[in-house]
Tab-separated table of N, CA, C and O in Angstrom:
chain	number	residue	atom	x	y	z
A	1	MET	N	12.213	-49.128	-86.644
A	1	MET	CA	10.893	-48.608	-86.983
A	1	MET	C	10.382	-47.785	-85.804
A	1	MET	O	10.418	-48.232	-84.669
A	2	GLY	N	9.890	-46.583	-86.112
A	2	GLY	CA	9.373	-45.706	-85.078
A	2	GLY	C	7.970	-46.101	-84.640
A	2	GLY	O	7.311	-46.948	-85.243
A	3	VAL	N	7.537	-45.462	-83.590
A	3	VAL	CA	6.225	-45.754	-83.013
A	3	VAL	C	5.107	-45.489	-84.024
A	3	VAL	O	4.191	-46.307	-84.176
A	4	GLU	N	5.183	-44.374	-84.717
A	4	GLU	CA	4.128	-44.045	-85.685
A	4	GLU	C	4.056	-45.070	-86.808
A	4	GLU	O	2.968	-45.468	-87.220
A	5	GLU	N	5.209	-45.474	-87.295
A	5	GLU	CA	5.237	-46.462	-88.380
A	5	GLU	C	4.682	-47.803	-87.906
A	5	GLU	O	3.964	-48.477	-88.625
A	6	GLU	N	5.038	-48.172	-86.672
A	6	GLU	CA	4.535	-49.434	-86.108
A	6	GLU	C	3.028	-49.367	-85.895
A	6	GLU	O	2.305	-50.333	-86.165
A	7	LEU	N	2.529	-48.250	-85.413
A	7	LEU	CA	1.092	-48.069	-85.221
A	7	LEU	C	0.361	-48.201	-86.556
A	7	LEU	O	-0.653	-48.899	-86.654
A	8	LEU	N	0.891	-47.567	-87.578
A	8	LEU	CA	0.295	-47.649	-88.905
A	8	LEU	C	0.336	-49.079	-89.437
A	8	LEU	O	-0.657	-49.585	-89.956
A	9	ARG	N	1.459	-49.750	-89.274
A	9	ARG	CA	1.603	-51.129	-89.755
A	9	ARG	C	0.598	-52.054	-89.064
A	9	ARG	O	-0.087	-52.839	-89.706
A	10	GLN	N	0.488	-51.930	-87.757
A	10	GLN	CA	-0.442	-52.769	-87.004
A	10	GLN	C	-1.890	-52.481	-87.385
A	10	GLN	O	-2.695	-53.395	-87.548
A	11	THR	N	-2.221	-51.210	-87.532
A	11	THR	CA	-3.587	-50.825	-87.885
A	11	THR	C	-3.954	-51.379	-89.258
A	11	THR	O	-5.044	-51.947	-89.431
A	12	GLU	N	-3.075	-51.222	-90.218
A	12	GLU	CA	-3.351	-51.721	-91.569
A	12	GLU	C	-3.485	-53.245	-91.583
A	12	GLU	O	-4.350	-53.788	-92.263
A	13	LYS	N	-2.663	-53.939	-90.806
A	13	LYS	CA	-2.750	-55.396	-90.727
A	13	LYS	C	-4.073	-55.826	-90.100
A	13	LYS	O	-4.765	-56.712	-90.591
A	14	MET	N	-4.422	-55.178	-88.982
A	14	MET	CA	-5.671	-55.525	-88.297
A	14	MET	C	-6.876	-55.230	-89.190
A	14	MET	O	-7.845	-55.991	-89.198
A	15	LEU	N	-6.822	-54.133	-89.937
A	15	LEU	CA	-7.914	-53.783	-90.833
A	15	LEU	C	-8.043	-54.821	-91.939
A	15	LEU	O	-9.160	-55.284	-92.240
A	16	LYS	N	-6.946	-55.206	-92.525
A	16	LYS	CA	-6.965	-56.233	-93.573
A	16	LYS	C	-7.547	-57.536	-93.033
A	16	LYS	O	-8.409	-58.152	-93.659
A	17	ASP	N	-7.091	-57.934	-91.850
A	17	ASP	CA	-7.552	-59.190	-91.253
A	17	ASP	C	-9.043	-59.161	-90.924
A	17	ASP	O	-9.761	-60.133	-91.160
A	18	ILE	N	-9.532	-58.046	-90.373
A	18	ILE	CA	-10.942	-58.002	-89.996
A	18	ILE	C	-11.847	-57.918	-91.228
A	18	ILE	O	-12.925	-58.480	-91.249
A	19	LYS	N	-11.380	-57.235	-92.273
A	19	LYS	CA	-12.169	-57.200	-93.510
A	19	LYS	C	-12.303	-58.607	-94.086
A	19	LYS	O	-13.381	-58.991	-94.562
A	20	GLU	N	-11.227	-59.354	-94.030
A	20	GLU	CA	-11.256	-60.732	-94.542
A	20	GLU	C	-12.179	-61.606	-93.692
A	20	GLU	O	-12.992	-62.359	-94.217
A	21	LYS	N	-12.078	-61.478	-92.382
A	21	LYS	CA	-12.924	-62.270	-91.490
A	21	LYS	C	-14.386	-61.870	-91.627
A	21	LYS	O	-15.283	-62.712	-91.583
A	22	ARG	N	-14.642	-60.576	-91.822
A	22	ARG	CA	-16.022	-60.071	-91.950
A	22	ARG	C	-16.735	-60.707	-93.138
A	22	ARG	O	-17.940	-60.954	-93.081
A	23	LYS	N	-15.994	-60.998	-94.199
A	23	LYS	CA	-16.592	-61.614	-95.383
A	23	LYS	C	-17.204	-62.977	-95.072
A	23	LYS	O	-18.136	-63.397	-95.750
A	24	SER	N	-16.693	-63.654	-94.065
A	24	SER	CA	-17.137	-65.014	-93.773
A	24	SER	C	-18.097	-65.103	-92.588
A	24	SER	O	-18.441	-66.196	-92.150
A	25	VAL	N	-18.534	-63.967	-92.061
A	25	VAL	CA	-19.454	-63.962	-90.924
A	25	VAL	C	-20.812	-64.481	-91.361
A	25	VAL	O	-21.360	-64.054	-92.378
A	26	SER	N	-21.341	-65.401	-90.573
A	26	SER	CA	-22.722	-65.832	-90.819
A	26	SER	C	-23.561	-65.457	-89.599
A	26	SER	O	-23.121	-65.591	-88.457
A	27	ILE	N	-24.766	-64.985	-89.884
A	27	ILE	CA	-25.665	-64.505	-88.831
A	27	ILE	C	-27.095	-64.712	-89.306
A	27	ILE	O	-27.382	-64.634	-90.502
A	28	ASP	N	-27.986	-64.970	-88.357
A	28	ASP	CA	-29.397	-65.106	-88.702
A	28	ASP	C	-29.905	-63.799	-89.303
A	28	ASP	O	-29.527	-62.710	-88.858
A	29	THR	N	-30.762	-63.921	-90.296
A	29	THR	CA	-31.281	-62.754	-91.001
A	29	THR	C	-31.882	-61.724	-90.048
A	29	THR	O	-31.662	-60.526	-90.210
A	30	GLY	N	-32.595	-62.141	-89.059
A	30	GLY	CA	-33.247	-61.232	-88.125
A	30	GLY	C	-32.294	-60.474	-87.218
A	30	GLY	O	-32.695	-59.560	-86.518
A	31	LYS	N	-31.027	-60.850	-87.210
A	31	LYS	CA	-30.052	-60.215	-86.327
A	31	LYS	C	-29.008	-59.401	-87.088
A	31	LYS	O	-28.049	-58.917	-86.504
A	32	LYS	N	-29.187	-59.225	-88.391
A	32	LYS	CA	-28.180	-58.539	-89.210
A	32	LYS	C	-27.910	-57.115	-88.752
A	32	LYS	O	-26.829	-56.580	-88.979
A	33	ASP	N	-28.886	-56.471	-88.096
A	33	ASP	CA	-28.672	-55.109	-87.595
A	33	ASP	C	-27.524	-55.044	-86.593
A	33	ASP	O	-26.915	-53.992	-86.416
A	34	LEU	N	-27.232	-56.170	-85.941
A	34	LEU	CA	-26.152	-56.194	-84.953
A	34	LEU	C	-24.781	-55.990	-85.592
A	34	LEU	O	-23.821	-55.703	-84.903
A	35	LEU	N	-24.702	-56.116	-86.910
A	35	LEU	CA	-23.432	-55.935	-87.604
A	35	LEU	C	-23.190	-54.490	-88.035
A	35	LEU	O	-22.109	-54.160	-88.519
A	36	LYS	N	-24.184	-53.618	-87.843
A	36	LYS	CA	-24.039	-52.220	-88.280
A	36	LYS	C	-22.852	-51.522	-87.628
A	36	LYS	O	-22.084	-50.833	-88.297
A	37	ASN	N	-22.707	-51.678	-86.313
A	37	ASN	CA	-21.584	-51.018	-85.628
A	37	ASN	C	-20.252	-51.597	-86.070
A	37	ASN	O	-19.276	-50.859	-86.240
A	38	LEU	N	-20.203	-52.905	-86.261
A	38	LEU	CA	-18.980	-53.533	-86.747
A	38	LEU	C	-18.580	-52.927	-88.087
A	38	LEU	O	-17.441	-52.494	-88.272
A	39	ASP	N	-19.527	-52.881	-89.009
A	39	ASP	CA	-19.245	-52.328	-90.330
A	39	ASP	C	-18.878	-50.850	-90.264
A	39	ASP	O	-17.996	-50.386	-90.990
A	40	ALA	N	-19.518	-50.123	-89.353
A	40	ALA	CA	-19.219	-48.693	-89.211
A	40	ALA	C	-17.791	-48.477	-88.712
A	40	ALA	O	-17.081	-47.606	-89.223
A	41	TYR	N	-17.371	-49.264	-87.746
A	41	TYR	CA	-16.003	-49.104	-87.244
A	41	TYR	C	-14.962	-49.537	-88.266
A	41	TYR	O	-13.883	-48.943	-88.342
A	42	ILE	N	-15.275	-50.533	-89.059
A	42	ILE	CA	-14.357	-50.916	-90.138
A	42	ILE	C	-14.230	-49.757	-91.127
A	42	ILE	O	-13.125	-49.386	-91.528
A	43	SER	N	-15.350	-49.174	-91.484
A	43	SER	CA	-15.348	-48.033	-92.395
A	43	SER	C	-14.631	-46.830	-91.778
A	43	SER	O	-13.858	-46.141	-92.450
A	44	ASP	N	-14.879	-46.584	-90.505
A	44	ASP	CA	-14.224	-45.470	-89.817
A	44	ASP	C	-12.710	-45.634	-89.814
A	44	ASP	O	-11.971	-44.653	-89.962
A	45	THR	N	-12.255	-46.870	-89.654
A	45	THR	CA	-10.811	-47.116	-89.655
A	45	THR	C	-10.193	-46.629	-90.957
A	45	THR	O	-9.184	-45.910	-90.948
A	46	GLN	N	-10.810	-46.994	-92.075
A	46	GLN	CA	-10.280	-46.564	-93.368
A	46	GLN	C	-10.356	-45.055	-93.518
A	46	GLN	O	-9.432	-44.420	-94.021
A	47	HIS	N	-11.455	-44.475	-93.064
A	47	HIS	CA	-11.624	-43.020	-93.124
A	47	HIS	C	-10.480	-42.319	-92.380
A	47	HIS	O	-9.864	-41.375	-92.900
A	48	PHE	N	-10.182	-42.775	-91.169
A	48	PHE	CA	-9.123	-42.145	-90.387
A	48	PHE	C	-7.745	-42.385	-91.003
A	48	PHE	O	-6.885	-41.507	-90.960
A	49	LEU	N	-7.537	-43.564	-91.566
A	49	LEU	CA	-6.263	-43.812	-92.256
A	49	LEU	C	-6.097	-42.850	-93.427
A	49	LEU	O	-5.014	-42.306	-93.642
A	50	ASP	N	-7.168	-42.653	-94.184
A	50	ASP	CA	-7.119	-41.735	-95.320
A	50	ASP	C	-6.786	-40.306	-94.889
A	50	ASP	O	-6.152	-39.561	-95.634
A	51	ARG	N	-7.222	-39.951	-93.691
A	51	ARG	CA	-6.962	-38.603	-93.162
A	51	ARG	C	-5.641	-38.536	-92.397
A	51	ARG	O	-5.326	-37.514	-91.790
A	52	LYS	N	-4.876	-39.652	-92.391
A	52	LYS	CA	-3.585	-39.735	-91.691
A	52	LYS	C	-3.728	-39.590	-90.179
A	52	LYS	O	-2.793	-39.172	-89.489
A	53	ASP	N	-4.916	-39.941	-89.660
A	53	ASP	CA	-5.179	-39.888	-88.224
A	53	ASP	C	-4.956	-41.298	-87.672
A	53	ASP	O	-5.885	-42.088	-87.512
A	54	LYS	N	-3.693	-41.598	-87.399
A	54	LYS	CA	-3.299	-42.961	-87.033
A	54	LYS	C	-3.893	-43.421	-85.709
A	54	LYS	O	-4.258	-44.588	-85.561
A	55	ILE	N	-3.975	-42.534	-84.750
A	55	ILE	CA	-4.485	-42.915	-83.436
A	55	ILE	C	-5.963	-43.276	-83.508
A	55	ILE	O	-6.388	-44.328	-83.023
A	56	ARG	N	-6.764	-42.432	-84.143
A	56	ARG	CA	-8.196	-42.746	-84.255
A	56	ARG	C	-8.434	-43.972	-85.131
A	56	ARG	O	-9.348	-44.755	-84.891
A	57	ALA	N	-7.604	-44.158	-86.139
A	57	ALA	CA	-7.717	-45.355	-86.987
A	57	ALA	C	-7.466	-46.604	-86.153
A	57	ALA	O	-8.208	-47.587	-86.239
A	58	PHE	N	-6.429	-46.569	-85.331
A	58	PHE	CA	-6.122	-47.704	-84.469
A	58	PHE	C	-7.258	-47.961	-83.485
A	58	PHE	O	-7.684	-49.107	-83.291
A	59	GLU	N	-7.765	-46.902	-82.872
A	59	GLU	CA	-8.882	-47.051	-81.933
A	59	GLU	C	-10.085	-47.688	-82.620
A	59	GLU	O	-10.736	-48.573	-82.061
A	60	ALA	N	-10.398	-47.235	-83.821
A	60	ALA	CA	-11.567	-47.754	-84.533
A	60	ALA	C	-11.412	-49.231	-84.866
A	60	ALA	O	-12.362	-50.012	-84.713
A	61	VAL	N	-10.243	-49.639	-85.297
A	61	VAL	CA	-10.061	-51.050	-85.652
A	61	VAL	C	-10.081	-51.926	-84.402
A	61	VAL	O	-10.591	-53.049	-84.428
A	62	VAL	N	-9.578	-51.408	-83.287
A	62	VAL	CA	-9.648	-52.168	-82.032
A	62	VAL	C	-11.104	-52.333	-81.599
A	62	VAL	O	-11.520	-53.420	-81.184
A	63	TYR	N	-11.903	-51.280	-81.706
A	63	TYR	CA	-13.331	-51.383	-81.397
A	63	TYR	C	-14.008	-52.403	-82.311
A	63	TYR	O	-14.828	-53.201	-81.861
A	64	ALA	N	-13.677	-52.363	-83.589
A	64	ALA	CA	-14.271	-53.314	-84.539
A	64	ALA	C	-13.980	-54.747	-84.118
A	64	ALA	O	-14.870	-55.602	-84.110
A	65	TRP	N	-12.720	-55.006	-83.773
A	65	TRP	CA	-12.366	-56.358	-83.324
A	65	TRP	C	-13.116	-56.722	-82.049
A	65	TRP	O	-13.550	-57.860	-81.875
A	66	GLY	N	-13.267	-55.773	-81.144
A	66	GLY	CA	-14.005	-56.026	-79.901
A	66	GLY	C	-15.445	-56.406	-80.169
A	66	GLY	O	-15.988	-57.339	-79.557
A	67	ILE	N	-16.083	-55.706	-81.092
A	67	ILE	CA	-17.466	-56.018	-81.450
A	67	ILE	C	-17.546	-57.402	-82.076
A	67	ILE	O	-18.392	-58.223	-81.702
A	68	LEU	N	-16.662	-57.675	-83.022
A	68	LEU	CA	-16.672	-58.965	-83.702
A	68	LEU	C	-16.476	-60.107	-82.704
A	68	LEU	O	-17.231	-61.082	-82.706
A	69	GLU	N	-15.488	-59.979	-81.846
A	69	GLU	CA	-15.212	-61.050	-80.890
A	69	GLU	C	-16.323	-61.200	-79.863
A	69	GLU	O	-16.649	-62.319	-79.446
A	70	THR	N	-16.951	-60.107	-79.451
A	70	THR	CA	-18.070	-60.185	-78.511
A	70	THR	C	-19.247	-60.920	-79.140
A	70	THR	O	-19.836	-61.810	-78.514
A	71	LEU	N	-19.590	-60.566	-80.379
A	71	LEU	CA	-20.690	-61.244	-81.067
A	71	LEU	C	-20.370	-62.723	-81.275
A	71	LEU	O	-21.250	-63.584	-81.154
A	72	GLU	N	-19.125	-63.010	-81.554
A	72	GLU	CA	-18.694	-64.384	-81.766
A	72	GLU	C	-18.783	-65.194	-80.473
A	72	GLU	O	-19.339	-66.294	-80.449
A	73	HIS	N	-18.260	-64.654	-79.393
A	73	HIS	CA	-18.273	-65.352	-78.101
A	73	HIS	C	-19.695	-65.519	-77.559
A	73	HIS	O	-19.966	-66.495	-76.850
A	74	ALA	N	-20.577	-64.587	-77.888
A	74	ALA	CA	-21.971	-64.686	-77.450
A	74	ALA	C	-22.767	-65.672	-78.320
A	74	ALA	O	-23.932	-65.941	-78.029
A	75	GLY	N	-22.150	-66.169	-79.353
A	75	GLY	CA	-22.827	-67.133	-80.225
A	75	GLY	C	-23.799	-66.495	-81.198
A	75	GLY	O	-24.610	-67.179	-81.801
A	76	ILE	N	-23.707	-65.185	-81.367
A	76	ILE	CA	-24.632	-64.475	-82.266
A	76	ILE	C	-24.170	-64.611	-83.716
A	76	ILE	O	-24.990	-64.685	-84.614
A	77	ILE	N	-22.855	-64.615	-83.906
A	77	ILE	CA	-22.309	-64.806	-85.249
A	77	ILE	C	-21.399	-66.034	-85.254
A	77	ILE	O	-20.919	-66.459	-84.194
A	78	LYS	N	-21.171	-66.532	-86.429
A	78	LYS	CA	-20.214	-67.617	-86.602
A	78	LYS	C	-19.201	-67.208	-87.646
A	78	LYS	O	-19.543	-66.586	-88.644
A	79	THR	N	-17.939	-67.545	-87.361
A	79	THR	CA	-16.868	-67.307	-88.328
A	79	THR	C	-16.036	-68.572	-88.401
A	79	THR	O	-15.920	-69.300	-87.411
A	80	PRO	N	-15.482	-68.848	-89.571
A	80	PRO	CA	-14.634	-70.039	-89.655
A	80	PRO	C	-13.344	-69.840	-88.852
A	80	PRO	O	-12.820	-68.738	-88.772
A	81	GLY	N	-12.894	-70.930	-88.274
A	81	GLY	CA	-11.624	-70.883	-87.541
A	81	GLY	C	-11.810	-70.217	-86.241
A	81	GLY	O	-11.089	-69.902	-85.453
């Protein structure tokens, strides 16, 4: 498998996983605005995949995971597992 194929495979897997995890996020109603960037990067990932821009798609999904994990570690959101 070439680098491009591996990048695409990893990006699609990470996108699938974060979409699934996003469904189970719980957050106080007053803090829901903090999820806007997370949702935007998830959406951007799909947008870039649709345009065959693998590098930007990968970057966007990595940012999305960074936001999710930061909010989780700060105790702002809760996710199962």
